[in-house]
PDB file of C-alpha atoms in Angstrom:
ATOM      1  CA  MET S   1      10.723  43.802  21.561  1.00  0.00           C
ATOM      2  CA  LEU S   2       7.597  42.699  19.682  1.00  0.00           C
ATOM      3  CA  ARG S   3       8.943  44.458  16.586  1.00  0.00           C
ATOM      4  CA  TYR S   4      12.143  42.402  16.724  1.00  0.00           C
ATOM      5  CA  VAL S   5      10.262  39.121  17.157  1.00  0.00           C
ATOM      6  CA  CYS S   6       7.972  39.948  14.219  1.00  0.00           C
ATOM      7  CA  GLY S   7      10.995  40.986  12.168  1.00  0.00           C
ATOM      8  CA  VAL S   8      12.720  37.660  12.823  1.00  0.00           C
ATOM      9  CA  ILE S   9       9.560  35.713  11.975  1.00  0.00           C
ATOM     10  CA  PHE S  10       9.021  37.607   8.723  1.00  0.00           C
ATOM     11  CA  ALA S  11      12.690  37.175   7.816  1.00  0.00           C
ATOM     12  CA  CYS S  12      12.425  33.397   8.290  1.00  0.00           C
ATOM     13  CA  VAL S  13       9.195  32.910   6.306  1.00  0.00           C
ATOM     14  CA  PRO S  14      10.812  33.141   2.845  1.00  0.00           C
ATOM     15  CA  LEU S  15      13.547  30.706   3.909  1.00  0.00           C
ATOM     16  CA  ALA S  16      11.004  28.190   5.186  1.00  0.00           C
ATOM     17  CA  ALA S  17       8.922  28.537   2.030  1.00  0.00           C
ATOM     18  CA  ALA S  18      11.990  28.045  -0.162  1.00  0.00           C
ATOM     19  CA  ASN S  19      12.916  24.832   1.672  1.00  0.00           C
ATOM     20  CA  ALA S  20       9.394  23.430   1.709  1.00  0.00           C
ATOM     21  CA  ALA S  21       9.079  20.552  -0.728  1.00  0.00           C
ATOM     22  CA  SER S  22       6.200  20.725  -3.129  1.00  0.00           C
ATOM     23  CA  PRO S  23       4.149  17.537  -3.282  1.00  0.00           C
ATOM     24  CA  ASN S  24       5.284  15.032  -5.895  1.00  0.00           C
ATOM     25  CA  PHE S  25       2.142  14.102  -7.787  1.00  0.00           C
ATOM     26  CA  CYS S  26       3.906  11.645 -10.093  1.00  0.00           C
ATOM     27  CA  ARG S  27       3.770   8.725  -7.695  1.00  0.00           C
ATOM     28  CA  ASN S  28       1.288   6.148  -6.451  1.00  0.00           C
ATOM     29  CA  SER S  29       2.232   6.059  -2.778  1.00  0.00           C
ATOM     30  CA  PHE S  30       1.180   8.684  -0.296  1.00  0.00           C
ATOM     31  CA  LYS S  31       2.028   9.381   3.318  1.00  0.00           C
ATOM     32  CA  PRO S  32      -0.702   9.713   5.974  1.00  0.00           C
ATOM     33  CA  ASN S  33      -2.639  13.003   5.740  1.00  0.00           C
ATOM     34  CA  GLU S  34      -1.001  13.829   2.412  1.00  0.00           C
ATOM     35  CA  PRO S  35      -3.345  14.922  -0.388  1.00  0.00           C
ATOM     36  CA  ILE S  36      -4.075  12.171  -2.914  1.00  0.00           C
ATOM     37  CA  GLU S  37      -3.620  12.966  -6.582  1.00  0.00           C
ATOM     38  CA  LEU S  38      -6.811  12.089  -8.431  1.00  0.00           C
ATOM     39  CA  ARG S  39      -5.549  12.394 -12.027  1.00  0.00           C
ATOM     40  CA  PHE S  40      -4.357   8.784 -12.090  1.00  0.00           C
ATOM     41  CA  ILE S  41      -6.901   7.147  -9.788  1.00  0.00           C
ATOM     42  CA  GLY S  42      -8.682   5.147 -12.512  1.00  0.00           C
ATOM     43  CA  ILE S  43      -5.776   4.303 -14.765  1.00  0.00           C
ATOM     44  CA  GLU S  44      -5.610   0.658 -13.610  1.00  0.00           C
ATOM     45  CA  TYR S  45      -9.268   0.173 -14.531  1.00  0.00           C
ATOM     46  CA  ALA S  46      -8.735   1.871 -17.874  1.00  0.00           C
ATOM     47  CA  LEU S  47      -5.825  -0.470 -18.637  1.00  0.00           C
ATOM     48  CA  MET S  48      -7.931  -3.521 -17.761  1.00  0.00           C
ATOM     49  CA  MET S  49     -10.865  -2.237 -19.854  1.00  0.00           C
ATOM     50  CA  HIS S  50      -8.531  -1.749 -22.797  1.00  0.00           C
ATOM     51  CA  VAL S  51      -7.147  -5.291 -22.523  1.00  0.00           C
ATOM     52  CA  LEU S  52     -10.563  -6.908 -22.033  1.00  0.00           C
ATOM     53  CA  ALA S  53     -11.973  -4.978 -24.979  1.00  0.00           C
ATOM     54  CA  GLU S  54      -9.264  -6.448 -27.196  1.00  0.00           C
ATOM     55  CA  LYS S  55      -8.997  -9.967 -25.774  1.00  0.00           C
ATOM     56  CA  TYR S  56     -12.613 -10.666 -24.838  1.00  0.00           C
ATOM     57  CA  CYS S  57     -14.836  -8.264 -26.759  1.00  0.00           C
ATOM     58  CA  GLY S  58     -12.928  -8.476 -30.038  1.00  0.00           C
ATOM     59  CA  ALA S  59     -12.072  -4.771 -30.344  1.00  0.00           C
ATOM     60  CA  GLU S  60      -9.414  -3.792 -32.829  1.00  0.00           C
ATOM     61  CA  PRO S  61      -6.007  -3.987 -31.080  1.00  0.00           C
ATOM     62  CA  LYS S  62      -4.402  -0.599 -30.463  1.00  0.00           C
ATOM     63  CA  PRO S  63      -1.101   0.090 -28.721  1.00  0.00           C
ATOM     64  CA  MET S  64      -1.512   1.085 -25.076  1.00  0.00           C
ATOM     65  CA  ARG S  65       1.817   2.857 -24.612  1.00  0.00           C
ATOM     66  CA  PRO S  66       1.087   6.011 -26.636  1.00  0.00           C
ATOM     67  CA  ARG S  67      -2.375   6.376 -25.140  1.00  0.00           C
ATOM     68  CA  PHE S  68      -1.635   5.812 -21.455  1.00  0.00           C
ATOM     69  CA  LEU S  69       2.002   6.860 -21.179  1.00  0.00           C
ATOM     70  CA  GLY S  70       1.260   9.871 -23.384  1.00  0.00           C
ATOM     71  CA  TYR S  71      -1.492  10.940 -20.983  1.00  0.00           C
ATOM     72  CA  ILE S  72       0.879  10.605 -18.032  1.00  0.00           C
ATOM     73  CA  GLN S  73       3.524  12.677 -19.805  1.00  0.00           C
ATOM     74  CA  LYS S  74       0.958  15.382 -20.616  1.00  0.00           C
ATOM     75  CA  GLN S  75       0.255  15.573 -16.888  1.00  0.00           C
ATOM     76  CA  GLY S  76       3.926  16.395 -16.301  1.00  0.00           C
ATOM     77  CA  CYS S  77       5.138  12.967 -15.179  1.00  0.00           C
ATOM     78  CA  LEU S  78       8.097  12.047 -17.333  1.00  0.00           C
ATOM     79  CA  PRO S  79       9.825   8.661 -17.699  1.00  0.00           C
ATOM     80  CA  GLY S  80      11.496   7.666 -14.454  1.00  0.00           C
ATOM     81  CA  THR S  81       8.696   8.918 -12.201  1.00  0.00           C
ATOM     82  CA  GLU S  82       6.882   6.372 -10.043  1.00  0.00           C
ATOM     83  CA  ILE S  83       3.533   6.553 -11.843  1.00  0.00           C
ATOM     84  CA  TYR S  84       5.152   6.369 -15.290  1.00  0.00           C
ATOM     85  CA  SER S  85       7.261   3.349 -14.329  1.00  0.00           C
ATOM     86  CA  ASP S  86       4.311   1.560 -12.690  1.00  0.00           C
ATOM     87  CA  VAL S  87       2.047   2.053 -15.705  1.00  0.00           C
ATOM     88  CA  GLU S  88       4.826   1.074 -18.108  1.00  0.00           C
ATOM     89  CA  GLU S  89       5.336  -2.152 -16.128  1.00  0.00           C
ATOM     90  CA  ALA S  90       1.579  -2.857 -16.045  1.00  0.00           C
ATOM     91  CA  ILE S  91       1.323  -2.347 -19.819  1.00  0.00           C
ATOM     92  CA  ALA S  92       4.216  -4.757 -20.405  1.00  0.00           C
ATOM     93  CA  LYS S  93       2.475  -7.414 -18.307  1.00  0.00           C
ATOM     94  CA  LEU S  94      -0.946  -6.859 -19.885  1.00  0.00           C
ATOM     95  CA  GLU S  95       0.281  -6.799 -23.488  1.00  0.00           C
ATOM     96  CA  GLY S  96       1.648 -10.318 -23.251  1.00  0.00           C
ATOM     97  CA  ALA S  97      -1.047 -11.724 -20.986  1.00  0.00           C
ATOM     98  CA  SER S  98      -3.639 -14.204 -22.142  1.00  0.00           C
ATOM     99  CA  LEU S  99      -7.227 -14.014 -20.961  1.00  0.00           C
ATOM    100  CA  ARG S 100      -6.516 -17.078 -18.813  1.00  0.00           C
ATOM    101  CA  SER S 101      -3.517 -15.460 -17.103  1.00  0.00           C
ATOM    102  CA  LEU S 102      -5.559 -12.324 -16.404  1.00  0.00           C
ATOM    103  CA  ALA S 103      -8.317 -14.382 -14.820  1.00  0.00           C
ATOM    104  CA  GLU S 104      -5.919 -16.516 -12.799  1.00  0.00           C
ATOM    105  CA  THR S 105      -4.218 -13.360 -11.485  1.00  0.00           C
ATOM    106  CA  GLU S 106      -7.504 -12.550  -9.755  1.00  0.00           C
ATOM    107  CA  VAL S 107      -7.613 -16.023  -8.145  1.00  0.00           C
ATOM    108  CA  PRO S 108      -3.924 -17.022  -8.025  1.00  0.00           C
ATOM    109  CA  ASP S 109      -4.166 -20.348  -6.148  1.00  0.00           C
ATOM    110  CA  LEU S 110      -6.935 -21.876  -8.226  1.00  0.00           C
ATOM    111  CA  PRO S 111      -6.440 -23.104 -11.802  1.00  0.00           C
ATOM    112  CA  MET S 112      -9.432 -22.176 -13.932  1.00  0.00           C
ATOM    113  CA  SER S 113     -11.252 -24.060 -16.656  1.00  0.00           C
ATOM    114  CA  GLU S 114     -11.953 -22.354 -19.973  1.00  0.00           C
ATOM    115  CA  ARG S 115     -15.588 -21.869 -18.914  1.00  0.00           C
ATOM    116  CA  GLN S 116     -14.479 -20.184 -15.666  1.00  0.00           C
ATOM    117  CA  VAL S 117     -12.117 -17.925 -17.600  1.00  0.00           C
ATOM    118  CA  GLN S 118     -14.942 -16.882 -19.911  1.00  0.00           C
ATOM    119  CA  GLU S 119     -17.258 -16.289 -16.944  1.00  0.00           C
ATOM    120  CA  TRP S 120     -14.600 -14.154 -15.259  1.00  0.00           C
ATOM    121  CA  ALA S 121     -14.067 -12.141 -18.452  1.00  0.00           C
ATOM    122  CA  SER S 122     -17.808 -11.642 -18.884  1.00  0.00           C
ATOM    123  CA  SER S 123     -18.252 -10.558 -15.275  1.00  0.00           C
ATOM    124  CA  ALA S 124     -15.234  -8.227 -15.322  1.00  0.00           C
ATOM    125  CA  THR S 125     -16.330  -6.699 -18.618  1.00  0.00           C
ATOM    126  CA  LYS S 126     -19.822  -6.011 -17.270  1.00  0.00           C
ATOM    127  CA  GLU S 127     -18.391  -4.423 -14.129  1.00  0.00           C
ATOM    128  CA  LEU S 128     -16.110  -2.183 -16.184  1.00  0.00           C
ATOM    129  CA  GLY S 129     -18.783  -0.991 -18.579  1.00  0.00           C
ATOM    130  CA  GLY S 130     -19.706  -3.903 -20.818  1.00  0.00           C
ATOM    131  CA  ALA S 131     -18.860  -4.961 -24.325  1.00  0.00           C
ATOM    132  CA  THR S 132     -20.800  -5.548 -27.475  1.00  0.00           C
ATOM    133  CA  HIS S 133     -19.815  -8.893 -28.841  1.00  0.00           C
TER     134      HIS S 133
END
């Protein structure tokens, strides 16, 4: 009897393994107790550093799409995946954003003076690693 039970269990294991879904690491949302993918954890900060370097620190402008979307593609996340679409959308917003709009995004209900915008940019730049300007 034990042999039959073990035989049934071993016969079902390959079927269960074949139907088990592998985790989709090309997304930003995770279910409770699901492992979190760390490859993309700092990409939002990297995007903001890139934009602040250009708009506040005076760095030479360079296109963000090849750098960031290229990295995501190298990680196996092609166009249409959640992470790719989210980063593509963030790049589109950041490319056209002024320093003022970036600062006011942080404090949406309060219009900021030029001095406050500069203070925000200085503070954010220091927090993200600084700039030489």
